[in-house]
C-alpha cells in the first residue's frame, strides 16, 4: 500500500514538473529549461523562475512597436527635410516673379497670404 501512495505522489510531482515545463514553452526559458530546473531544484523554484522569464508574445509585441515607431520617425524626418526652404526664401522668389512680370500684384498678395499660413 505504501508503494502505491509513493507512485501516486511521484506521478503527481512529475506531472507538476511537466506542467511547469508547459508554462515555460510560451516564455523565453523554454520547455526543457523549465522542466529540468523544476526537476533538479524543486517545482516551486522552477515555477518562480519560469514565471520571472519574459513572455515571447510581449517581446514580439515590443519589437513590432519599436519597428513602427522607427518607421514613423523616418517618415517625419523625410517630411521635415522636404520643407527646409524658409518662408523668407519663398517670399524672395515671389518678389522676383513679381518684378520680372510673371505674376501681377494680386497674385503676389494671394501667394504671400498662402505662405504666411
mmCIF file with all atom_site columns, N, CA and C in Angstrom, residues 48-115:
data_model
loop_
_atom_site.group_PDB
_atom_site.id
_atom_site.type_symbol
_atom_site.label_atom_id
_atom_site.label_alt_id
_atom_site.label_comp_id
_atom_site.label_asym_id
_atom_site.label_entity_id
_atom_site.label_seq_id
_atom_site.pdbx_PDB_ins_code
_atom_site.Cartn_x
_atom_site.Cartn_y
_atom_site.Cartn_z
_atom_site.occupancy
_atom_site.B_iso_or_equiv
_atom_site.pdbx_formal_charge
_atom_site.auth_seq_id
_atom_site.auth_comp_id
_atom_site.auth_asym_id
_atom_site.auth_atom_id
_atom_site.pdbx_PDB_model_num
ATOM 1   N N  . UNK A 1 48  ? 8.730  29.617 -10.087 1.00 0.00 ? 48  UNK A N  1
ATOM 2   C CA . UNK A 1 48  ? 9.088  31.026 -9.884  1.00 0.00 ? 48  UNK A CA 1
ATOM 3   C C  . UNK A 1 48  ? 10.022 31.500 -10.991 1.00 0.00 ? 48  UNK A C  1
ATOM 4   N N  . UNK A 1 49  ? 11.037 30.717 -11.304 1.00 0.00 ? 49  UNK A N  1
ATOM 5   C CA . UNK A 1 49  ? 11.989 31.100 -12.355 1.00 0.00 ? 49  UNK A CA 1
ATOM 6   C C  . UNK A 1 49  ? 11.283 31.170 -13.707 1.00 0.00 ? 49  UNK A C  1
ATOM 7   N N  . UNK A 1 50  ? 10.385 30.240 -13.961 1.00 0.00 ? 50  UNK A N  1
ATOM 8   C CA . UNK A 1 50  ? 9.646  30.234 -15.226 1.00 0.00 ? 50  UNK A CA 1
ATOM 9   C C  . UNK A 1 50  ? 8.757  31.467 -15.345 1.00 0.00 ? 50  UNK A C  1
ATOM 10  N N  . UNK A 1 51  ? 8.082  31.824 -14.278 1.00 0.00 ? 51  UNK A N  1
ATOM 11  C CA . UNK A 1 51  ? 7.208  32.995 -14.320 1.00 0.00 ? 51  UNK A CA 1
ATOM 12  C C  . UNK A 1 51  ? 7.986  34.304 -14.387 1.00 0.00 ? 51  UNK A C  1
ATOM 13  N N  . UNK A 1 52  ? 9.218  34.306 -13.899 1.00 0.00 ? 52  UNK A N  1
ATOM 14  C CA . UNK A 1 52  ? 10.051 35.511 -13.975 1.00 0.00 ? 52  UNK A CA 1
ATOM 15  C C  . UNK A 1 52  ? 10.555 35.740 -15.398 1.00 0.00 ? 52  UNK A C  1
ATOM 16  N N  . UNK A 1 53  ? 10.769 34.664 -16.150 1.00 0.00 ? 53  UNK A N  1
ATOM 17  C CA . UNK A 1 53  ? 11.298 34.821 -17.514 1.00 0.00 ? 53  UNK A CA 1
ATOM 18  C C  . UNK A 1 53  ? 10.283 35.566 -18.383 1.00 0.00 ? 53  UNK A C  1
ATOM 19  N N  . UNK A 1 54  ? 10.798 36.239 -19.403 1.00 0.00 ? 54  UNK A N  1
ATOM 20  C CA . UNK A 1 54  ? 9.966  37.098 -20.245 1.00 0.00 ? 54  UNK A CA 1
ATOM 21  C C  . UNK A 1 54  ? 9.062  36.273 -21.153 1.00 0.00 ? 54  UNK A C  1
ATOM 22  N N  . UNK A 1 55  ? 7.889  36.825 -21.407 1.00 0.00 ? 55  UNK A N  1
ATOM 23  C CA . UNK A 1 55  ? 6.923  36.192 -22.290 1.00 0.00 ? 55  UNK A CA 1
ATOM 24  C C  . UNK A 1 55  ? 7.307  36.484 -23.741 1.00 0.00 ? 55  UNK A C  1
ATOM 25  N N  . UNK A 1 56  ? 7.275  35.481 -24.607 1.00 0.00 ? 56  UNK A N  1
ATOM 26  C CA . UNK A 1 56  ? 7.668  35.648 -26.011 1.00 0.00 ? 56  UNK A CA 1
ATOM 27  C C  . UNK A 1 56  ? 6.736  36.608 -26.743 1.00 0.00 ? 56  UNK A C  1
ATOM 28  N N  . UNK A 1 57  ? 5.439  36.526 -26.480 1.00 0.00 ? 57  UNK A N  1
ATOM 29  C CA . UNK A 1 57  ? 4.483  37.393 -27.163 1.00 0.00 ? 57  UNK A CA 1
ATOM 30  C C  . UNK A 1 57  ? 4.716  38.854 -26.809 1.00 0.00 ? 57  UNK A C  1
ATOM 31  N N  . UNK A 1 58  ? 5.018  39.126 -25.538 1.00 0.00 ? 58  UNK A N  1
ATOM 32  C CA . UNK A 1 58  ? 5.294  40.503 -25.134 1.00 0.00 ? 58  UNK A CA 1
ATOM 33  C C  . UNK A 1 58  ? 6.539  41.038 -25.821 1.00 0.00 ? 58  UNK A C  1
ATOM 34  N N  . UNK A 1 59  ? 7.558  40.213 -25.929 1.00 0.00 ? 59  UNK A N  1
ATOM 35  C CA . UNK A 1 59  ? 8.798  40.640 -26.585 1.00 0.00 ? 59  UNK A CA 1
ATOM 36  C C  . UNK A 1 59  ? 8.562  40.908 -28.070 1.00 0.00 ? 59  UNK A C  1
ATOM 37  N N  . UNK A 1 60  ? 7.788  40.042 -28.718 1.00 0.00 ? 60  UNK A N  1
ATOM 38  C CA . UNK A 1 60  ? 7.477  40.258 -30.135 1.00 0.00 ? 60  UNK A CA 1
ATOM 39  C C  . UNK A 1 60  ? 6.654  41.524 -30.325 1.00 0.00 ? 60  UNK A C  1
ATOM 40  N N  . UNK A 1 61  ? 5.711  41.771 -29.413 1.00 0.00 ? 61  UNK A N  1
ATOM 41  C CA . UNK A 1 61  ? 4.895  42.986 -29.492 1.00 0.00 ? 61  UNK A CA 1
ATOM 42  C C  . UNK A 1 61  ? 5.767  44.227 -29.329 1.00 0.00 ? 61  UNK A C  1
ATOM 43  N N  . UNK A 1 62  ? 6.692  44.190 -28.388 1.00 0.00 ? 62  UNK A N  1
ATOM 44  C CA . UNK A 1 62  ? 7.588  45.330 -28.181 1.00 0.00 ? 62  UNK A CA 1
ATOM 45  C C  . UNK A 1 62  ? 8.457  45.578 -29.408 1.00 0.00 ? 62  UNK A C  1
ATOM 46  N N  . UNK A 1 63  ? 8.916  44.510 -30.051 1.00 0.00 ? 63  UNK A N  1
ATOM 47  C CA . UNK A 1 63  ? 9.724  44.663 -31.267 1.00 0.00 ? 63  UNK A CA 1
ATOM 48  C C  . UNK A 1 63  ? 8.908  45.294 -32.388 1.00 0.00 ? 63  UNK A C  1
ATOM 49  N N  . UNK A 1 64  ? 7.657  44.871 -32.537 1.00 0.00 ? 64  UNK A N  1
ATOM 50  C CA . UNK A 1 64  ? 6.800  45.435 -33.583 1.00 0.00 ? 64  UNK A CA 1
ATOM 51  C C  . UNK A 1 64  ? 6.511  46.908 -33.319 1.00 0.00 ? 64  UNK A C  1
ATOM 52  N N  . UNK A 1 65  ? 6.253  47.256 -32.062 1.00 0.00 ? 65  UNK A N  1
ATOM 53  C CA . UNK A 1 65  ? 6.004  48.654 -31.716 1.00 0.00 ? 65  UNK A CA 1
ATOM 54  C C  . UNK A 1 65  ? 7.239  49.492 -32.007 1.00 0.00 ? 65  UNK A C  1
ATOM 55  N N  . UNK A 1 66  ? 8.413  48.971 -31.690 1.00 0.00 ? 66  UNK A N  1
ATOM 56  C CA . UNK A 1 66  ? 9.653  49.691 -31.956 1.00 0.00 ? 66  UNK A CA 1
ATOM 57  C C  . UNK A 1 66  ? 9.866  49.884 -33.453 1.00 0.00 ? 66  UNK A C  1
ATOM 58  N N  . UNK A 1 67  ? 9.575  48.861 -34.256 1.00 0.00 ? 67  UNK A N  1
ATOM 59  C CA . UNK A 1 67  ? 9.693  48.992 -35.714 1.00 0.00 ? 67  UNK A CA 1
ATOM 60  C C  . UNK A 1 67  ? 8.741  50.062 -36.239 1.00 0.00 ? 67  UNK A C  1
ATOM 61  N N  . UNK A 1 68  ? 7.510  50.066 -35.730 1.00 0.00 ? 68  UNK A N  1
ATOM 62  C CA . UNK A 1 68  ? 6.525  51.052 -36.167 1.00 0.00 ? 68  UNK A CA 1
ATOM 63  C C  . UNK A 1 68  ? 6.961  52.458 -35.791 1.00 0.00 ? 68  UNK A C  1
ATOM 64  N N  . UNK A 1 69  ? 7.486  52.624 -34.585 1.00 0.00 ? 69  UNK A N  1
ATOM 65  C CA . UNK A 1 69  ? 7.954  53.938 -34.155 1.00 0.00 ? 69  UNK A CA 1
ATOM 66  C C  . UNK A 1 69  ? 9.121  54.408 -35.003 1.00 0.00 ? 69  UNK A C  1
ATOM 67  N N  . UNK A 1 70  ? 10.031 53.519 -35.333 1.00 0.00 ? 70  UNK A N  1
ATOM 68  C CA . UNK A 1 70  ? 11.161 53.897 -36.185 1.00 0.00 ? 70  UNK A CA 1
ATOM 69  C C  . UNK A 1 70  ? 10.688 54.287 -37.577 1.00 0.00 ? 70  UNK A C  1
ATOM 70  N N  . UNK A 1 71  ? 9.709  53.565 -38.114 1.00 0.00 ? 71  UNK A N  1
ATOM 71  C CA . UNK A 1 71  ? 9.175  53.901 -39.434 1.00 0.00 ? 71  UNK A CA 1
ATOM 72  C C  . UNK A 1 71  ? 8.490  55.263 -39.413 1.00 0.00 ? 71  UNK A C  1
ATOM 73  N N  . UNK A 1 72  ? 7.746  55.550 -38.350 1.00 0.00 ? 72  UNK A N  1
ATOM 74  C CA . UNK A 1 72  ? 7.095  56.851 -38.229 1.00 0.00 ? 72  UNK A CA 1
ATOM 75  C C  . UNK A 1 72  ? 8.126  57.964 -38.079 1.00 0.00 ? 72  UNK A C  1
ATOM 76  N N  . UNK A 1 73  ? 9.179  57.701 -37.335 1.00 0.00 ? 73  UNK A N  1
ATOM 77  C CA . UNK A 1 73  ? 10.230 58.698 -37.152 1.00 0.00 ? 73  UNK A CA 1
ATOM 78  C C  . UNK A 1 73  ? 10.910 59.012 -38.480 1.00 0.00 ? 73  UNK A C  1
ATOM 79  N N  . UNK A 1 74  ? 11.201 57.965 -39.268 1.00 0.00 ? 74  UNK A N  1
ATOM 80  C CA . UNK A 1 74  ? 11.827 58.181 -40.575 1.00 0.00 ? 74  UNK A CA 1
ATOM 81  C C  . UNK A 1 74  ? 10.905 58.961 -41.501 1.00 0.00 ? 74  UNK A C  1
ATOM 82  N N  . UNK A 1 75  ? 9.603  58.654 -41.460 1.00 0.00 ? 75  UNK A N  1
ATOM 83  C CA . UNK A 1 75  ? 8.649  59.372 -42.307 1.00 0.00 ? 75  UNK A CA 1
ATOM 84  C C  . UNK A 1 75  ? 8.581  60.844 -41.918 1.00 0.00 ? 75  UNK A C  1
ATOM 85  N N  . UNK A 1 76  ? 8.592  61.126 -40.626 1.00 0.00 ? 76  UNK A N  1
ATOM 86  C CA . UNK A 1 76  ? 8.573  62.519 -40.174 1.00 0.00 ? 76  UNK A CA 1
ATOM 87  C C  . UNK A 1 76  ? 9.852  63.247 -40.560 1.00 0.00 ? 76  UNK A C  1
ATOM 88  N N  . UNK A 1 77  ? 10.986 62.558 -40.483 1.00 0.00 ? 77  UNK A N  1
ATOM 89  C CA . UNK A 1 77  ? 12.246 63.179 -40.882 1.00 0.00 ? 77  UNK A CA 1
ATOM 90  C C  . UNK A 1 77  ? 12.241 63.510 -42.368 1.00 0.00 ? 77  UNK A C  1
ATOM 91  N N  . UNK A 1 78  ? 11.670 62.626 -43.186 1.00 0.00 ? 78  UNK A N  1
ATOM 92  C CA . UNK A 1 78  ? 11.581 62.902 -44.623 1.00 0.00 ? 78  UNK A CA 1
ATOM 93  C C  . UNK A 1 78  ? 10.684 64.103 -44.889 1.00 0.00 ? 78  UNK A C  1
ATOM 94  N N  . UNK A 1 79  ? 9.582  64.196 -44.141 1.00 0.00 ? 79  UNK A N  1
ATOM 95  C CA . UNK A 1 79  ? 8.670  65.320 -44.334 1.00 0.00 ? 79  UNK A CA 1
ATOM 96  C C  . UNK A 1 79  ? 9.329  66.637 -43.950 1.00 0.00 ? 79  UNK A C  1
ATOM 97  N N  . UNK A 1 80  ? 10.100 66.636 -42.882 1.00 0.00 ? 80  UNK A N  1
ATOM 98  C CA . UNK A 1 80  ? 10.750 67.879 -42.465 1.00 0.00 ? 80  UNK A CA 1
ATOM 99  C C  . UNK A 1 80  ? 11.889 68.245 -43.397 1.00 0.00 ? 80  UNK A C  1
ATOM 100 N N  . UNK A 1 81  ? 12.540 67.265 -43.999 1.00 0.00 ? 81  UNK A N  1
ATOM 101 C CA . UNK A 1 81  ? 13.611 67.568 -44.943 1.00 0.00 ? 81  UNK A CA 1
ATOM 102 C C  . UNK A 1 81  ? 13.056 68.203 -46.208 1.00 0.00 ? 81  UNK A C  1
ATOM 103 N N  . UNK A 1 82  ? 11.854 67.836 -46.606 1.00 0.00 ? 82  UNK A N  1
ATOM 104 C CA . UNK A 1 82  ? 11.245 68.419 -47.795 1.00 0.00 ? 82  UNK A CA 1
ATOM 105 C C  . UNK A 1 82  ? 10.877 69.879 -47.566 1.00 0.00 ? 82  UNK A C  1
ATOM 106 N N  . UNK A 1 83  ? 10.569 70.258 -46.347 1.00 0.00 ? 83  UNK A N  1
ATOM 107 C CA . UNK A 1 83  ? 10.127 71.614 -46.032 1.00 0.00 ? 83  UNK A CA 1
ATOM 108 C C  . UNK A 1 83  ? 11.254 72.460 -45.458 1.00 0.00 ? 83  UNK A C  1
ATOM 109 N N  . UNK A 1 84  ? 12.458 72.275 -45.947 1.00 0.00 ? 84  UNK A N  1
ATOM 110 C CA . UNK A 1 84  ? 13.592 73.018 -45.406 1.00 0.00 ? 84  UNK A CA 1
ATOM 111 C C  . UNK A 1 84  ? 13.657 74.453 -45.914 1.00 0.00 ? 84  UNK A C  1
ATOM 112 N N  . UNK A 1 85  ? 12.994 74.754 -47.034 1.00 0.00 ? 85  UNK A N  1
ATOM 113 C CA . UNK A 1 85  ? 13.039 76.120 -47.542 1.00 0.00 ? 85  UNK A CA 1
ATOM 114 C C  . UNK A 1 85  ? 12.260 77.018 -46.597 1.00 0.00 ? 85  UNK A C  1
ATOM 115 N N  . UNK A 1 86  ? 12.828 78.148 -46.292 1.00 0.00 ? 86  UNK A N  1
ATOM 116 C CA . UNK A 1 86  ? 12.195 79.047 -45.334 1.00 0.00 ? 86  UNK A CA 1
ATOM 117 C C  . UNK A 1 86  ? 11.177 79.937 -46.035 1.00 0.00 ? 86  UNK A C  1
ATOM 118 N N  . UNK A 1 87  ? 10.357 80.571 -45.249 1.00 0.00 ? 87  UNK A N  1
ATOM 119 C CA . UNK A 1 87  ? 9.348  81.474 -45.793 1.00 0.00 ? 87  UNK A CA 1
ATOM 120 C C  . UNK A 1 87  ? 10.024 82.677 -46.440 1.00 0.00 ? 87  UNK A C  1
ATOM 121 N N  . UNK A 1 88  ? 11.128 83.112 -45.869 1.00 0.00 ? 88  UNK A N  1
ATOM 122 C CA . UNK A 1 88  ? 11.844 84.252 -46.450 1.00 0.00 ? 88  UNK A CA 1
ATOM 123 C C  . UNK A 1 88  ? 12.339 83.929 -47.856 1.00 0.00 ? 88  UNK A C  1
ATOM 124 N N  . UNK A 1 89  ? 12.827 82.723 -48.063 1.00 0.00 ? 89  UNK A N  1
ATOM 125 C CA . UNK A 1 89  ? 13.267 82.318 -49.401 1.00 0.00 ? 89  UNK A CA 1
ATOM 126 C C  . UNK A 1 89  ? 12.094 82.308 -50.380 1.00 0.00 ? 89  UNK A C  1
ATOM 127 N N  . UNK A 1 90  ? 10.970 81.800 -49.929 1.00 0.00 ? 90  UNK A N  1
ATOM 128 C CA . UNK A 1 90  ? 9.789  81.754 -50.790 1.00 0.00 ? 90  UNK A CA 1
ATOM 129 C C  . UNK A 1 90  ? 9.306  83.163 -51.126 1.00 0.00 ? 90  UNK A C  1
ATOM 130 N N  . UNK A 1 91  ? 9.333  84.065 -50.139 1.00 0.00 ? 91  UNK A N  1
ATOM 131 C CA . UNK A 1 91  ? 8.931  85.449 -50.405 1.00 0.00 ? 91  UNK A CA 1
ATOM 132 C C  . UNK A 1 91  ? 9.878  86.119 -51.388 1.00 0.00 ? 91  UNK A C  1
ATOM 133 N N  . UNK A 1 92  ? 11.152 85.818 -51.282 1.00 0.00 ? 92  UNK A N  1
ATOM 134 C CA . UNK A 1 92  ? 12.130 86.365 -52.229 1.00 0.00 ? 92  UNK A CA 1
ATOM 135 C C  . UNK A 1 92  ? 11.839 85.865 -53.640 1.00 0.00 ? 92  UNK A C  1
ATOM 136 N N  . UNK A 1 93  ? 11.528 84.594 -53.763 1.00 0.00 ? 93  UNK A N  1
ATOM 137 C CA . UNK A 1 93  ? 11.197 84.037 -55.076 1.00 0.00 ? 93  UNK A CA 1
ATOM 138 C C  . UNK A 1 93  ? 9.934  84.685 -55.644 1.00 0.00 ? 93  UNK A C  1
ATOM 139 N N  . UNK A 1 94  ? 8.922  84.868 -54.776 1.00 0.00 ? 94  UNK A N  1
ATOM 140 C CA . UNK A 1 94  ? 7.693  85.513 -55.238 1.00 0.00 ? 94  UNK A CA 1
ATOM 141 C C  . UNK A 1 94  ? 7.948  86.953 -55.669 1.00 0.00 ? 94  UNK A C  1
ATOM 142 N N  . UNK A 1 95  ? 8.774  87.663 -54.923 1.00 0.00 ? 95  UNK A N  1
ATOM 143 C CA . UNK A 1 95  ? 9.098  89.047 -55.275 1.00 0.00 ? 95  UNK A CA 1
ATOM 144 C C  . UNK A 1 95  ? 9.833  89.094 -56.612 1.00 0.00 ? 95  UNK A C  1
ATOM 145 N N  . UNK A 1 96  ? 10.732 88.152 -56.842 1.00 0.00 ? 96  UNK A N  1
ATOM 146 C CA . UNK A 1 96  ? 11.445 88.092 -58.124 1.00 0.00 ? 96  UNK A CA 1
ATOM 147 C C  . UNK A 1 96  ? 10.474 87.824 -59.275 1.00 0.00 ? 96  UNK A C  1
ATOM 148 N N  . UNK A 1 97  ? 9.492  86.949 -59.034 1.00 0.00 ? 97  UNK A N  1
ATOM 149 C CA . UNK A 1 97  ? 8.489  86.683 -60.067 1.00 0.00 ? 97  UNK A CA 1
ATOM 150 C C  . UNK A 1 97  ? 7.651  87.923 -60.356 1.00 0.00 ? 97  UNK A C  1
ATOM 151 N N  . UNK A 1 98  ? 7.315  88.666 -59.299 1.00 0.00 ? 98  UNK A N  1
ATOM 152 C CA . UNK A 1 98  ? 6.524  89.884 -59.483 1.00 0.00 ? 98  UNK A CA 1
ATOM 153 C C  . UNK A 1 98  ? 7.326  90.943 -60.233 1.00 0.00 ? 98  UNK A C  1
ATOM 154 N N  . UNK A 1 99  ? 8.587  91.104 -59.877 1.00 0.00 ? 99  UNK A N  1
ATOM 155 C CA . UNK A 1 99  ? 9.434  92.106 -60.531 1.00 0.00 ? 99  UNK A CA 1
ATOM 156 C C  . UNK A 1 99  ? 9.714  91.748 -61.984 1.00 0.00 ? 99  UNK A C  1
ATOM 157 N N  . UNK A 1 100 ? 9.781  90.459 -62.282 1.00 0.00 ? 100 UNK A N  1
ATOM 158 C CA . UNK A 1 100 ? 10.026 90.061 -63.668 1.00 0.00 ? 100 UNK A CA 1
ATOM 159 C C  . UNK A 1 100 ? 8.751  90.120 -64.503 1.00 0.00 ? 100 UNK A C  1
ATOM 160 N N  . UNK A 1 101 ? 7.607  90.318 -63.866 1.00 0.00 ? 101 UNK A N  1
ATOM 161 C CA . UNK A 1 101 ? 6.353  90.468 -64.588 1.00 0.00 ? 101 UNK A CA 1
ATOM 162 C C  . UNK A 1 101 ? 5.627  89.166 -64.844 1.00 0.00 ? 101 UNK A C  1
ATOM 163 N N  . UNK A 1 102 ? 6.074  88.086 -64.275 1.00 0.00 ? 102 UNK A N  1
ATOM 164 C CA . UNK A 1 102 ? 5.403  86.804 -64.487 1.00 0.00 ? 102 UNK A CA 1
ATOM 165 C C  . UNK A 1 102 ? 4.102  86.692 -63.688 1.00 0.00 ? 102 UNK A C  1
ATOM 166 N N  . UNK A 1 103 ? 4.010  87.380 -62.557 1.00 0.00 ? 103 UNK A N  1
ATOM 167 C CA . UNK A 1 103 ? 2.768  87.423 -61.785 1.00 0.00 ? 103 UNK A CA 1
ATOM 168 C C  . UNK A 1 103 ? 2.445  88.878 -61.486 1.00 0.00 ? 103 UNK A C  1
ATOM 169 N N  . UNK A 1 104 ? 1.151  89.180 -61.312 1.00 0.00 ? 104 UNK A N  1
ATOM 170 C CA . UNK A 1 104 ? 0.764  90.560 -61.003 1.00 0.00 ? 104 UNK A CA 1
ATOM 171 C C  . UNK A 1 104 ? 0.663  90.747 -59.492 1.00 0.00 ? 104 UNK A C  1
ATOM 172 N N  . UNK A 1 105 ? 0.252  91.952 -59.086 1.00 0.00 ? 105 UNK A N  1
ATOM 173 C CA . UNK A 1 105 ? 0.218  92.313 -57.660 1.00 0.00 ? 105 UNK A CA 1
ATOM 174 C C  . UNK A 1 105 ? -0.797 91.475 -56.882 1.00 0.00 ? 105 UNK A C  1
ATOM 175 N N  . UNK A 1 106 ? -1.962 91.222 -57.459 1.00 0.00 ? 106 UNK A N  1
ATOM 176 C CA . UNK A 1 106 ? -2.979 90.441 -56.738 1.00 0.00 ? 106 UNK A CA 1
ATOM 177 C C  . UNK A 1 106 ? -2.541 88.985 -56.568 1.00 0.00 ? 106 UNK A C  1
ATOM 178 N N  . UNK A 1 107 ? -1.923 88.407 -57.601 1.00 0.00 ? 107 UNK A N  1
ATOM 179 C CA . UNK A 1 107 ? -1.413 87.040 -57.476 1.00 0.00 ? 107 UNK A CA 1
ATOM 180 C C  . UNK A 1 107 ? -0.302 86.976 -56.428 1.00 0.00 ? 107 UNK A C  1
ATOM 181 N N  . UNK A 1 108 ? 0.538  88.008 -56.408 1.00 0.00 ? 108 UNK A N  1
ATOM 182 C CA . UNK A 1 108 ? 1.611  88.074 -55.412 1.00 0.00 ? 108 UNK A CA 1
ATOM 183 C C  . UNK A 1 108 ? 1.034  88.094 -53.999 1.00 0.00 ? 108 UNK A C  1
ATOM 184 N N  . UNK A 1 109 ? 0.023  88.948 -53.782 1.00 0.00 ? 109 UNK A N  1
ATOM 185 C CA . UNK A 1 109 ? -0.587 89.048 -52.446 1.00 0.00 ? 109 UNK A CA 1
ATOM 186 C C  . UNK A 1 109 ? -1.284 87.747 -52.051 1.00 0.00 ? 109 UNK A C  1
ATOM 187 N N  . UNK A 1 110 ? -1.920 87.084 -53.004 1.00 0.00 ? 110 UNK A N  1
ATOM 188 C CA . UNK A 1 110 ? -2.590 85.812 -52.716 1.00 0.00 ? 110 UNK A CA 1
ATOM 189 C C  . UNK A 1 110 ? -1.577 84.737 -52.324 1.00 0.00 ? 110 UNK A C  1
ATOM 190 N N  . UNK A 1 111 ? -0.501 84.629 -53.097 1.00 0.00 ? 111 UNK A N  1
ATOM 191 C CA . UNK A 1 111 ? 0.526  83.627 -52.793 1.00 0.00 ? 111 UNK A CA 1
ATOM 192 C C  . UNK A 1 111 ? 1.252  83.941 -51.483 1.00 0.00 ? 111 UNK A C  1
ATOM 193 N N  . UNK A 1 112 ? 1.458  85.238 -51.212 1.00 0.00 ? 112 UNK A N  1
ATOM 194 C CA . UNK A 1 112 ? 2.104  85.630 -49.954 1.00 0.00 ? 112 UNK A CA 1
ATOM 195 C C  . UNK A 1 112 ? 1.220  85.267 -48.762 1.00 0.00 ? 112 UNK A C  1
ATOM 196 N N  . UNK A 1 113 ? -0.090 85.439 -48.911 1.00 0.00 ? 113 UNK A N  1
ATOM 197 C CA . UNK A 1 113 ? -1.021 85.072 -47.833 1.00 0.00 ? 113 UNK A CA 1
ATOM 198 C C  . UNK A 1 113 ? -0.999 83.563 -47.598 1.00 0.00 ? 113 UNK A C  1
ATOM 199 N N  . UNK A 1 114 ? -0.854 82.796 -48.668 1.00 0.00 ? 114 UNK A N  1
ATOM 200 C CA . UNK A 1 114 ? -0.777 81.334 -48.518 1.00 0.00 ? 114 UNK A CA 1
ATOM 201 C C  . UNK A 1 114 ? 0.497  80.920 -47.792 1.00 0.00 ? 114 UNK A C  1
ATOM 202 N N  . UNK A 1 115 ? 1.581  81.638 -48.014 1.00 0.00 ? 115 UNK A N  1
ATOM 203 C CA . UNK A 1 115 ? 2.847  81.300 -47.352 1.00 0.00 ? 115 UNK A CA 1
ATOM 204 C C  . UNK A 1 115 ? 2.816  81.604 -45.863 1.00 0.00 ? 115 UNK A C  1
#
